Amino acid sequence: MTTATDVHAHDDHHEHHPAGIMRWLTTTNHKDIGTMYLTFSLIMFLVGGMMILGVRAELFKPGLQLMRPEFFNQLIGVHALVMIFAALMPAATGFANWLLPLQLGAPDMALPRLNNWGFWLLPPAAILLTLPFTLALFGIGDGAVATGWTLYAPLSVQGGLGVDFAIFSIHLLGISSVLGSINIIVTIFNMRAPGMTLMKMPLFAWGWLITAFLLIATIPVLAGAVTMLLTDRHFGTHFFDAAGGGDPILFQHLFWFFGHPEVYILLLPVWGFIPHILSAFTRKPVYGYKAQVYSFWAIGILSVVVWAHHFLTVGMPVPALLYFMYSTMSISLPLAVLFFCWIANMWKGSMSFETPMLFATGWIILFGIGGLTGLVLADVAADAQYHHSYFVVAHFHYTLFAGGIMGVMAGVYFWLPKMTGRMYNEKLGKLHFWLTAIAFNMTFIPQFFLGLAGMPRRIPDYALQFADFNMISSISAFVLGLSQLLFVYNIVSCVRGHGEKAADKPWEGAEGLEWTLSSPPPYHSFTEQPVIK
Amino acid sequence: MNAEDRALANRKLVKKLLWVIAGAILFTIALVPLYNVMCQVTGFNGKTGNSAEQAAKSMKVDNTRWVTVEFTSNVMPGLAWTFYPKQTSIRVHPGQIELATYVAKNIANQEVIGQAIPSVSPGQASLYFKKIECFCFQRQTLKPGESKEMPLTFFVSPDLPKQIETITLSYAFYSAVK
Ligand SMILES: [Cu+2]
């Protein structure tokens, strides 16, 4: 196993690293790997976005206009899998690769070769997931997985070829995340600069440490569940087949035992880096560091004992319903502590609203709406009404698009000057924020009302009374999708070296070891580890 | 920390983490039997136990109380049968042994084997609904066009919580699997 210290040994001849495609295939450099993760994530974000625009186009009017219902079902499920596993998770891992060594004062990640493997499993996984779309064009199989991303049995036991492809894709994605997590945990524990105790570590590292632990504890459960699905489909087992003594509800338990912690796997890295941004643009130190660390832990631990709130309507006995309701709601206590800290960080700060700060501020509000609507769904009595409706769709887009992706965007704008050495176009950045925030709300607020009025999710057609809200939602979704091109433009122009040169510390209030390095940082980050007092 | 020390420390920690992952995999495998045991013990999910004979002997009939037992049926996709209960409901005293009958008919032109899977609702009641003899204990074979009465002997345990007045027994008939 190669370790980071090998990087020292290579120092004298590091100019010889291979050029062109071989550089990327063989690289063990944390910044190269981080860049690959982030690039992959951006591409898959656009791919997943286009899929859902297909869905929104179909939902623009009642009736079936553009596609068969089967294809609609494929689009919604693959959209979710792509966005979660191929866009949001790689974005977080990309940031971990880029930033952890810089913030911890390390020369590189602890296990560079493992790191390379972790990334290169992703493109094949994405291909496996989407290949059935193409195969169907040639008459092979009936398209991609059409069960929704949750792969519920018995539908997924009966489904076509696409389910098998999705299962193998999930295996690869799972291995990739587990490898990434091992690397991150080892880096955080063993590679910190001398004097940086755990409780002096940046919050981003804390967020990721808990994410990594959640990943290695829950990804095996998902992998196990889909493997059982595979053997049910092809090898005559009956884990989820009632006729053979199995139980389809068991699949829901296994899936959500992974699925709920997954929500926090996606969010904790974002909660980690938002305080860095708030602190920089309020010119105040991070508020309530300890409280935030403890809240991370509390949420991480609670997240593995509340899974059944995703299927409260499945017919559980009342004591179980009450347990899952109260335990779910109790997560809002540590989350409220975090919200308090974020807002207190802004209190009486000398604030300025550059793009990262705009995104961070908007993020607090929108993620707050996501959290509050989650409380409604956790209520057993209310959930009977809202379960599987568009209310749920709107809720989790507030947590995952606003709470996840807009948070990541705040991070991209914040660290892009550090990564590329160039400033992005501030005007376009601000325009990107406002278009995103407005179009996002215009897309999903109508969906709350649709859900309250009883429109079910995952159905390609709807009753006439839902037409107006769907039209607003569809138009806004296209505006939302198109405004992301500004984001792409800003990133591409920085990467290609346009724009002003960025200072080593482009944000006056920013704190942390990464700002002590040049922009962009040297190929090997800290060849001499800094000492923290 | 010098290079070798760090390499050693990294390797040690990786090993520990691999153990955690192995533990998570074992836990997942263990969840399957655990889940079934839990359902049988608590009656979650309407799963009913089968061994009711021993309880039947030492039981007193509670004549002060009536419970309505309702019967429903489903034929799952892939089974060309018709299947319905002869009676939609029966009023019973807890502890009293009763007989109910379902009728199944094979409308396919070949011999078909089916397996009925019972489910009781509310789930809370499933612990107290006892089957002594049931067509769901074995697979059922029907010749083309054959129709068969399928009996079920059951009782409701007198321990049934007071607030439960109606119990629904549902059967889903599946095409039998290997
Ligand atoms: Cu959840």
XYZ file of C-alpha atoms and ligand atoms in Angstrom:
712
model
C 0.000 0.000 0.000
C 1.417 3.361 -0.974
C 1.337 6.025 1.620
C 1.493 9.733 1.460
C 5.064 9.780 2.567
C 6.045 8.158 -0.713
C 5.134 11.484 -2.196
C 8.090 12.994 -0.401
C 10.323 10.379 -1.939
C 9.110 11.293 -5.399
C 9.649 14.985 -4.812
C 12.896 15.240 -6.712
C 11.447 13.816 -9.923
C 7.838 14.839 -9.720
C 8.073 16.767 -12.960
C 8.113 13.391 -14.719
C 4.519 12.479 -14.006
C 2.984 11.252 -17.268
C 1.195 13.712 -19.510
C -2.133 13.529 -21.300
C -4.706 10.876 -20.468
C -2.140 8.696 -18.638
C -1.660 11.482 -16.104
C -5.309 11.183 -15.139
C -5.532 7.390 -15.319
C -2.536 6.837 -13.089
C -2.545 9.910 -10.885
C -2.317 9.511 -7.145
C -2.255 13.252 -6.500
C -5.080 14.413 -4.288
C -5.756 17.544 -6.317
C -5.855 15.674 -9.638
C -8.210 13.100 -8.154
C -10.327 15.818 -6.560
C -10.541 17.569 -9.918
C -11.644 14.326 -11.592
C -14.323 13.759 -8.977
C -15.624 17.304 -9.333
C -15.583 17.167 -13.133
C -17.390 13.828 -13.141
C -19.896 15.240 -10.693
C -20.570 18.314 -12.852
C -21.076 16.201 -15.969
C -23.433 13.808 -14.207
C -25.290 16.771 -12.667
C -26.053 17.961 -16.189
C -26.959 14.439 -17.358
C -29.319 13.904 -14.419
C -30.730 17.382 -14.986
C -31.532 16.656 -18.608
C -33.348 13.479 -17.607
C -35.620 15.340 -15.248
C -36.256 18.056 -17.816
C -37.647 15.268 -19.983
C -39.945 14.380 -17.109
C -40.994 17.991 -16.542
C -41.665 18.381 -20.277
C -44.029 15.399 -20.113
C -45.713 16.873 -17.029
C -46.106 20.288 -18.662
C -49.610 19.297 -19.769
C -51.972 16.587 -18.549
C -52.155 13.552 -20.808
C -49.319 11.665 -22.444
C -47.484 13.676 -25.083
C -43.825 12.878 -25.331
C -43.080 9.433 -23.980
C -44.439 6.092 -22.961
C -45.104 5.688 -19.202
C -42.379 3.000 -19.048
C -39.791 5.477 -20.274
C -41.071 8.113 -17.853
C -40.575 5.622 -15.016
C -37.021 4.964 -16.172
C -36.212 8.675 -16.279
C -37.364 9.443 -12.733
C -35.470 6.517 -11.181
C -32.244 7.024 -13.079
C -32.430 10.790 -12.472
C -32.437 10.138 -8.727
C -29.678 7.532 -8.808
C -27.510 9.751 -10.999
C -28.039 12.857 -8.869
C -27.414 11.090 -5.571
C -24.638 8.655 -6.408
C -22.994 10.245 -9.416
C -23.429 13.983 -8.813
C -23.797 14.845 -5.127
C -21.664 12.116 -3.534
C -18.720 12.542 -5.953
C -18.928 16.316 -5.450
C -18.490 15.833 -1.712
C -15.666 13.331 -2.230
C -14.046 15.688 -4.723
C -14.045 18.456 -2.136
C -12.661 16.060 0.454
C -9.787 15.192 -1.853
C -9.039 18.764 -2.741
C -9.454 20.332 0.646
C -8.660 17.849 3.396
C -4.887 17.722 2.788
C -4.840 21.514 2.386
C -6.894 22.147 5.518
C -5.145 19.531 7.633
C -1.675 20.566 6.509
C -0.875 17.214 4.888
C 1.203 16.539 1.751
C -1.524 14.333 0.234
C -4.249 11.864 1.158
C -3.094 8.908 3.229
C -3.769 6.208 0.635
C -3.191 7.717 -2.806
C -3.505 4.548 -4.925
C -6.718 3.500 -3.237
C -7.869 7.023 -3.996
C -7.236 6.556 -7.704
C -9.208 3.296 -7.672
C -12.062 4.929 -5.817
C -12.483 7.435 -8.590
C -12.035 5.160 -11.583
C -14.843 2.861 -10.434
C -17.295 5.716 -10.963
C -17.318 6.108 -14.766
C -18.009 2.388 -15.354
C -20.778 2.568 -12.743
C -22.382 5.521 -14.514
C -22.120 3.698 -17.838
C -23.713 0.553 -16.391
C -26.578 2.592 -15.002
C -27.391 4.363 -18.268
C -26.361 1.703 -20.805
C -29.803 0.003 -20.863
C -31.244 3.209 -22.384
C -28.926 2.687 -25.349
C -29.378 -1.084 -25.448
C -33.130 -0.579 -25.704
C -32.580 1.449 -28.885
C -31.035 -1.670 -30.413
C -33.887 -3.846 -29.225
C -32.021 -5.373 -26.284
C -34.012 -5.321 -23.067
C -36.712 -2.814 -22.228
C -34.652 0.112 -21.034
C -33.134 1.276 -17.767
C -34.351 0.474 -14.271
C -37.991 1.585 -14.048
C -38.725 0.996 -10.373
C -37.813 4.418 -9.023
C -34.472 4.772 -7.252
C -35.772 2.860 -4.214
C -35.903 -0.444 -6.160
C -38.786 -1.720 -4.049
C -39.582 -5.410 -4.204
C -41.656 -7.068 -5.642
C -41.570 -4.623 -8.580
C -37.790 -4.845 -8.822
C -37.914 -8.649 -8.619
C -40.140 -8.666 -11.693
C -38.431 -5.773 -13.543
C -36.363 -6.146 -16.708
C -32.695 -6.070 -17.601
C -32.327 -2.508 -16.306
C -32.652 -3.691 -12.715
C -29.625 -5.977 -13.064
C -27.578 -3.163 -14.552
C -28.642 -0.873 -11.709
C -27.668 -3.508 -9.135
C -24.158 -3.898 -10.564
C -23.847 -0.150 -10.861
C -24.773 0.230 -7.188
C -22.149 -2.378 -6.288
C -19.443 -0.363 -8.035
C -20.658 2.948 -6.603
C -20.739 1.370 -3.158
C -17.201 0.020 -3.391
C -16.053 3.419 -4.615
C -17.645 5.232 -1.670
C -16.280 2.743 0.834
C -12.743 3.084 -0.568
C -13.087 6.866 -0.495
C -14.312 6.732 3.099
C -11.469 4.534 4.308
C -9.035 6.964 2.758
C -10.709 9.973 4.325
C -10.853 8.452 7.806
C -7.203 7.416 7.676
C -6.204 10.844 6.355
C -8.081 12.640 9.102
C -6.729 10.432 11.867
C -3.120 10.097 10.724
C -2.211 13.016 8.509
C -3.091 16.119 10.502
C -0.397 18.727 10.990
C 1.440 18.477 14.332
C -0.548 20.307 16.981
C -3.881 20.060 15.174
C -5.949 18.096 17.643
C -9.295 16.668 16.565
C -11.056 19.549 18.269
C -8.950 22.085 16.363
C -9.714 20.453 13.051
C -11.796 22.433 10.509
C -15.523 21.646 10.573
C -15.359 20.395 7.010
C -13.104 17.578 8.199
C -15.519 16.828 11.039
C -18.491 16.687 8.680
C -16.637 14.315 6.403
C -15.341 12.130 9.222
C -18.879 11.360 10.322
C -20.056 10.955 6.733
C -17.260 8.456 6.148
C -18.227 6.434 9.222
C -21.869 6.429 8.117
C -20.817 5.259 4.669
C -18.786 2.297 5.826
C -21.567 1.277 8.213
C -24.506 1.568 5.813
C -23.231 1.001 2.260
C -22.738 -2.721 3.046
C -26.430 -2.883 3.996
C -27.469 -1.417 0.641
C -25.032 -3.686 -1.190
C -26.445 -6.662 0.738
C -30.039 -5.698 -0.044
C -29.444 -5.345 -3.783
C -27.440 -8.584 -3.814
C -30.400 -10.387 -2.242
C -32.545 -8.786 -4.922
C -30.188 -10.168 -7.546
C -30.330 -13.694 -6.123
C -34.121 -13.438 -5.880
C -34.211 -12.495 -9.538
C -31.863 -15.115 -10.878
C -30.879 -17.765 -8.373
C -34.160 -18.924 -6.910
C -33.913 -17.360 -3.436
C -36.986 -15.793 -1.864
C -35.772 -13.024 0.413
C -38.424 -10.632 -0.832
C -40.856 -13.047 -2.462
C -43.873 -13.744 -0.272
C -44.793 -16.862 -2.262
C -41.511 -18.445 -1.190
C -41.775 -17.333 2.434
C -39.955 -14.018 1.981
C -41.216 -10.549 2.672
C -41.213 -7.508 0.382
C -41.356 -5.201 3.406
C -37.956 -6.531 4.470
C -36.508 -4.848 1.402
C -37.893 -1.511 2.529
C -36.289 -1.937 5.934
C -32.904 -2.830 4.451
C -33.069 -0.108 1.833
C -33.943 2.675 4.237
C -31.544 1.470 6.888
C -29.052 2.697 4.323
C -31.304 5.342 2.780
C -31.913 7.574 5.752
C -28.265 7.863 6.826
C -27.599 8.540 3.150
C -29.446 11.833 3.551
C -26.904 12.888 6.165
C -24.064 11.388 4.138
C -25.044 13.894 1.466
C -25.560 16.790 3.867
C -22.804 16.518 6.498
C -19.957 17.553 4.172
C -22.034 20.604 3.223
C -22.750 21.434 6.867
C -19.008 21.136 7.301
C -17.997 23.740 4.793
C -20.830 26.254 5.125
C -19.417 27.605 8.447
C -16.093 28.306 6.688
C -17.945 30.451 4.176
C -20.137 32.184 6.770
C -17.110 32.952 8.895
C -15.178 34.390 5.920
C -17.914 36.760 4.762
C -19.022 37.889 8.215
C -15.396 38.390 9.244
C -16.115 36.549 12.469
C -14.742 33.260 13.748
C -16.934 30.158 13.406
C -19.672 30.396 16.002
C -20.210 27.456 18.374
C -17.530 25.153 16.996
C -17.948 22.588 19.762
C -21.738 22.711 19.596
C -21.544 22.056 15.875
C -19.195 19.081 16.294
C -21.430 17.538 18.937
C -24.506 18.157 16.793
C -22.805 16.388 13.883
C -22.242 13.393 16.123
C -25.768 13.437 17.492
C -27.265 13.578 14.014
C -24.910 10.909 12.706
C -25.899 8.523 15.489
C -29.627 9.297 15.390
C -29.682 8.890 11.622
C -29.245 5.102 11.823
C -32.236 4.499 14.128
C -35.068 6.338 12.350
C -35.237 4.681 8.923
C -38.866 3.495 8.953
C -40.271 7.040 8.654
C -39.944 6.474 4.907
C -42.706 3.880 4.990
C -44.891 4.807 7.933
C -47.939 3.828 5.871
C -46.836 0.233 5.386
C -48.908 -1.045 8.291
C -46.635 -1.023 11.311
C -48.050 -1.444 14.809
C -48.758 1.759 16.708
C -45.803 1.509 19.143
C -43.406 1.212 16.200
C -45.043 4.179 14.494
C -44.687 6.279 17.626
C -41.056 5.273 18.065
C -40.122 6.199 14.505
C -42.078 9.437 14.690
C -40.490 10.669 17.923
C -36.978 9.519 17.070
C -37.206 11.213 13.668
C -38.465 14.429 15.168
C -35.710 14.362 17.784
C -33.178 14.867 14.977
C -34.539 18.367 14.637
C -33.032 19.245 18.042
C -29.340 18.975 17.070
C -30.271 20.361 13.659
C -31.797 23.392 15.352
C -28.519 23.855 17.219
C -26.735 23.944 13.867
C -29.206 26.464 12.460
C -28.727 28.589 15.543
C -24.953 28.494 15.109
C -25.156 29.448 11.423
C -27.455 32.382 12.126
C -25.480 33.449 15.192
C -22.373 33.402 13.020
C -24.002 36.103 10.894
C -25.281 38.114 13.849
C -23.552 41.521 13.970
C -20.963 40.361 11.484
C -19.580 42.804 8.952
C -21.161 40.955 6.114
C -20.577 41.231 2.412
C -22.484 39.226 -0.152
C -20.158 37.833 -2.748
C -21.501 34.808 -4.632
C -20.410 32.148 -2.097
C -22.087 34.103 0.695
C -25.256 34.557 -1.359
C -25.415 30.830 -1.866
C -24.676 30.138 1.806
C -27.374 32.553 2.986
C -29.947 31.275 0.518
C -28.932 27.787 1.524
C -29.783 28.402 5.189
C -33.284 29.590 4.321
C -34.092 26.956 1.719
C -32.570 24.084 3.646
C -34.609 25.327 6.610
C -37.787 24.913 4.571
C -36.634 21.413 3.667
C -36.135 20.567 7.325
C -39.469 21.979 8.460
C -41.456 20.166 5.780
C -39.639 17.004 6.843
C -41.154 17.405 10.300
C -44.596 17.402 8.692
C -43.828 14.124 6.936
C -42.456 12.552 10.103
C -45.842 13.068 11.736
C -47.584 9.697 11.479
C -51.066 11.187 11.152
C -50.086 13.754 8.523
C -47.894 11.318 6.622
C -50.880 9.117 5.853
C -52.092 12.031 3.716
C -48.805 13.198 2.196
C -46.996 9.910 1.681
C -45.986 9.299 -1.942
C -47.382 12.668 -3.028
C -45.665 15.630 -4.646
C -45.301 17.117 -1.180
C -42.585 14.535 -0.574
C -40.921 15.365 -3.882
C -40.834 19.066 -3.041
C -39.587 18.341 0.496
C -36.593 16.273 -0.503
C -35.633 18.655 -3.266
C -35.462 21.418 -0.663
C -33.114 19.228 1.373
C -31.101 17.762 -1.498
C -31.135 20.408 -4.212
C -31.083 23.428 -1.901
C -29.454 21.757 1.107
C -27.100 19.651 -0.977
C -26.379 21.053 -4.419
C -26.743 24.780 -3.642
C -24.473 24.202 -0.655
C -21.929 22.558 -2.927
C -22.224 25.543 -5.275
C -21.410 27.880 -2.397
C -18.306 25.778 -1.829
C -17.365 25.766 -5.498
C -17.481 29.572 -5.711
C -15.609 29.870 -2.427
C -12.707 27.561 -3.271
C -12.634 27.914 -7.081
C -10.097 30.784 -6.911
C -7.909 28.629 -4.676
C -8.195 25.600 -6.957
C -7.722 27.346 -10.299
C -5.806 30.486 -9.350
C -8.398 32.591 -11.151
C -11.368 34.662 -9.999
C -14.714 33.747 -11.526
C -16.954 36.437 -12.980
C -18.681 37.899 -9.906
C -21.581 39.405 -11.861
C -22.400 36.120 -13.555
C -21.979 34.311 -10.247
C -24.553 36.559 -8.599
C -26.881 36.204 -11.571
C -26.458 32.436 -11.311
C -27.460 32.563 -7.664
C -30.553 34.682 -8.171
C -31.772 32.703 -11.162
C -31.170 29.434 -9.327
C -32.842 30.521 -6.103
C -35.904 32.001 -7.798
C -36.359 29.253 -10.382
C -35.814 26.603 -7.729
C -38.591 28.014 -5.549
C -40.868 28.489 -8.528
C -40.296 24.853 -9.457
C -40.917 23.306 -6.077
C -43.343 25.571 -4.205
C -46.090 24.586 -6.686
C -45.211 20.952 -5.980
C -45.969 21.443 -2.283
C -49.450 22.591 -3.253
C -49.833 19.762 -5.762
C -48.953 17.285 -3.045
C -51.354 18.838 -0.560
C -54.058 18.625 -3.216
C -53.317 14.934 -3.650
C -51.215 14.569 -6.776
C -49.255 11.318 -6.505
C -45.565 11.215 -7.461
C -44.053 8.982 -10.154
C -47.112 9.097 -12.432
C -46.715 10.485 -15.980
C -50.268 11.794 -16.237
C -52.502 13.777 -13.882
C -55.987 15.097 -13.368
C -56.946 18.423 -14.951
C -57.119 20.289 -11.672
C -53.320 19.973 -11.299
C -52.562 21.517 -14.686
C -51.713 25.115 -13.703
C -49.238 24.307 -10.957
C -47.561 21.707 -13.144
C -47.157 24.211 -15.929
C -45.510 26.744 -13.594
C -43.304 24.031 -12.176
C -42.217 22.795 -15.618
C -41.400 26.240 -16.985
C -39.411 27.090 -13.854
C -37.575 23.776 -14.039
C -36.328 24.676 -17.504
C -35.209 28.110 -16.277
C -33.458 26.380 -13.384
C -31.768 23.940 -15.740
C -30.641 26.594 -18.206
C -29.278 28.918 -15.503
C -26.826 26.177 -14.545
C -25.025 26.953 -17.789
C -23.784 30.135 -16.066
C -22.253 27.913 -13.413
C -20.562 25.781 -16.067
C -19.340 28.910 -17.851
C -17.845 30.359 -14.675
C -16.029 27.132 -13.834
C -14.758 26.524 -17.345
C -13.443 30.051 -17.735
C -11.548 29.820 -14.425
C -10.093 26.446 -15.338
C -8.981 27.753 -18.728
C -7.155 30.616 -17.039
C -9.445 33.478 -17.946
C -10.417 36.005 -15.307
C -8.323 37.931 -12.849
C -5.493 36.184 -11.089
C -6.588 35.129 -7.599
C -4.577 36.137 -4.542
C -3.388 33.419 -2.155
C -6.196 34.540 0.098
C -8.867 35.975 -2.173
C -11.405 36.410 0.653
C -10.260 38.832 3.283
C -12.082 37.092 6.156
C -11.165 33.525 5.234
C -9.329 31.381 7.749
C -7.601 28.057 7.450
C -4.346 26.507 6.298
C -5.443 26.273 2.655
C -5.159 30.065 2.314
C -1.496 30.007 3.329
C -0.614 28.202 0.095
C -0.385 29.785 -3.335
C -3.427 29.870 -5.673
C -3.417 27.354 -7.254
C -1.469 25.358 -4.654
C 1.749 23.592 -5.629
C 1.509 20.016 -6.995
C 2.476 18.598 -3.598
C 0.577 20.502 -0.985
C 2.519 20.744 2.272
C 5.975 19.247 1.783
C 6.819 20.726 5.201
C 3.932 20.192 7.599
C 2.920 23.423 9.332
C 2.792 23.352 13.132
C -0.430 24.433 14.815
C -0.121 26.163 18.161
C 6.095 11.053 12.709
C 8.492 9.629 10.141
C 7.557 7.873 6.911
C 7.643 4.256 8.126
C 5.753 5.007 11.326
C 3.040 6.700 9.380
C 2.798 3.892 6.824
C 2.441 1.419 9.674
C -0.195 3.526 11.426
C -2.139 3.882 8.182
C -2.057 0.154 7.561
C -3.264 -0.569 11.096
C -6.180 1.828 10.805
C -7.170 0.462 7.393
C -7.280 -3.019 8.913
C -9.540 -1.818 11.703
C -11.865 -0.140 9.223
C -12.023 -3.312 7.141
C -13.219 -5.087 10.269
C -15.951 -2.484 10.676
C -17.045 -3.110 7.091
C -16.988 -6.888 7.627
C -19.149 -6.314 10.698
C -21.622 -4.261 8.676
C -21.858 -7.041 6.074
C -22.451 -9.701 8.751
C -25.049 -7.455 10.361
C -26.882 -7.192 7.026
C -26.927 -10.955 6.617
C -28.134 -11.370 10.199
C -30.931 -8.855 9.630
C -32.887 -11.317 7.475
C -33.451 -14.002 10.164
C -33.677 -11.308 12.840
C -36.444 -9.597 10.924
C -38.418 -12.824 10.559
C -38.042 -13.699 14.236
C -39.088 -10.199 15.192
C -42.183 -10.388 12.980
C -43.161 -13.744 14.428
C -42.666 -12.659 18.027
C -44.385 -9.311 17.750
C -46.854 -9.988 14.947
C -45.429 -7.049 12.956
C -46.495 -7.106 9.386
C -49.456 -9.470 10.045
C -47.301 -12.572 10.047
C -48.949 -15.433 11.934
C -47.334 -18.354 13.700
C -48.590 -21.836 12.869
C -48.384 -23.988 16.006
C -51.733 -23.463 17.663
C -52.732 -27.015 18.719
C -51.158 -26.981 22.167
C -52.819 -23.728 23.126
C -56.219 -24.998 22.013
C -56.489 -27.679 24.721
C -56.176 -25.613 27.853
C -58.335 -22.761 26.730
C -61.606 -21.378 28.045
C -64.197 -19.870 25.747
C -64.997 -16.279 26.594
C -68.754 -16.148 26.056
C -69.030 -12.538 27.186
C -67.313 -11.204 24.102
C -67.839 -11.205 20.344
C -65.156 -10.755 17.709
C -65.867 -10.370 14.006
C -63.462 -12.194 11.708
C -63.544 -10.982 8.111
C -62.159 -12.889 5.134
C -60.637 -11.494 1.951
C -58.685 -13.012 -0.893
C -56.254 -12.046 -3.659
C -54.924 -13.962 -6.611
C -51.420 -12.795 -7.463
C -50.327 -12.175 -11.081
C -49.137 -15.352 -12.773
C -51.768 -17.666 -11.278
C -54.797 -18.393 -13.434
C -57.163 -19.241 -10.605
C -60.277 -17.781 -9.139
C -60.208 -17.745 -5.355
C -62.726 -16.327 -2.887
C -64.036 -16.922 0.646
C -67.425 -18.654 0.975
C -68.329 -16.387 3.886
C -67.198 -12.762 4.109
C -67.269 -12.702 7.908
C -67.973 -14.819 11.001
C -68.814 -13.685 14.529
C -66.966 -15.759 17.117
C -66.368 -15.891 20.858
C -62.677 -15.788 21.732
C -61.493 -19.343 22.420
C -64.167 -20.953 20.288
C -62.893 -23.150 17.450
C -64.440 -22.266 14.097
C -64.343 -23.420 10.504
C -64.189 -21.173 7.440
C -63.998 -22.163 3.807
C -62.467 -20.682 0.691
C -63.127 -21.860 -2.842
C -60.428 -22.025 -5.507
C -60.817 -22.918 -9.167
C -58.155 -23.499 -11.780
C -59.203 -21.774 -15.008
C -56.016 -22.663 -16.868
C -55.875 -25.698 -19.138
C -52.993 -27.296 -17.279
C -52.276 -28.519 -13.780
C -51.143 -25.693 -11.521
C -49.648 -25.651 -8.021
C -50.414 -22.698 -5.790
C -49.356 -21.492 -2.382
C -51.523 -19.270 -0.181
C -49.845 -16.700 2.078
C -51.950 -15.411 4.989
C -51.832 -11.989 6.548
C -53.765 -10.660 9.509
C -54.725 -7.089 10.149
C -54.492 -5.183 12.395
C -50.955 -6.489 12.845
C -51.463 -6.367 16.607
C -54.131 -9.078 16.302
C -51.947 -11.488 14.364
C -50.416 -12.902 17.555
C -53.883 -13.868 18.811
C -55.267 -15.317 15.613
C -54.488 -19.043 15.673
C -54.870 -21.459 12.787
C -55.204 -25.152 13.751
C -55.525 -26.485 10.234
C -55.183 -24.466 7.073
C -54.930 -24.976 3.319
C -52.047 -22.534 3.482
C -49.904 -25.030 5.408
C -49.287 -26.964 2.181
C -49.195 -26.218 -1.498
C -52.416 -26.891 -3.342
C -52.603 -28.632 -6.707
C -55.541 -28.134 -9.060
C -56.143 -30.015 -12.329
C -57.345 -28.016 -15.373
C -60.824 -26.688 -14.620
C -60.874 -28.305 -11.167
C -62.516 -26.471 -8.308
C -61.840 -27.227 -4.637
C -63.179 -26.140 -1.260
C -60.339 -25.148 1.029
C -61.050 -25.323 4.732
C -59.428 -23.481 7.583
C -59.856 -24.211 11.298
C -59.022 -21.385 13.644
C -59.738 -19.666 16.900
C -59.133 -16.252 18.365
C -57.162 -16.362 21.598
C -59.040 -15.007 24.663
C -55.956 -12.851 25.358
C -56.866 -10.679 22.378
C -56.625 -7.041 23.521
C -60.065 -5.640 24.435
C -60.057 -2.810 21.926
C -59.839 -5.149 18.933
C -63.311 -6.083 17.763
C -62.656 -6.939 14.145
C -59.890 -9.028 12.634
C -59.338 -9.314 8.897
C -57.705 -12.411 7.475
C -56.372 -12.021 3.975
C -54.945 -14.694 1.710
C -52.800 -14.042 -1.325
C -52.554 -17.058 -3.609
C -49.273 -17.268 -5.500
C -48.130 -19.574 -8.191
C -45.941 -21.974 -6.181
C -42.196 -21.572 -6.512
C -39.509 -24.219 -6.399
Cu -35.235 9.662 6.281
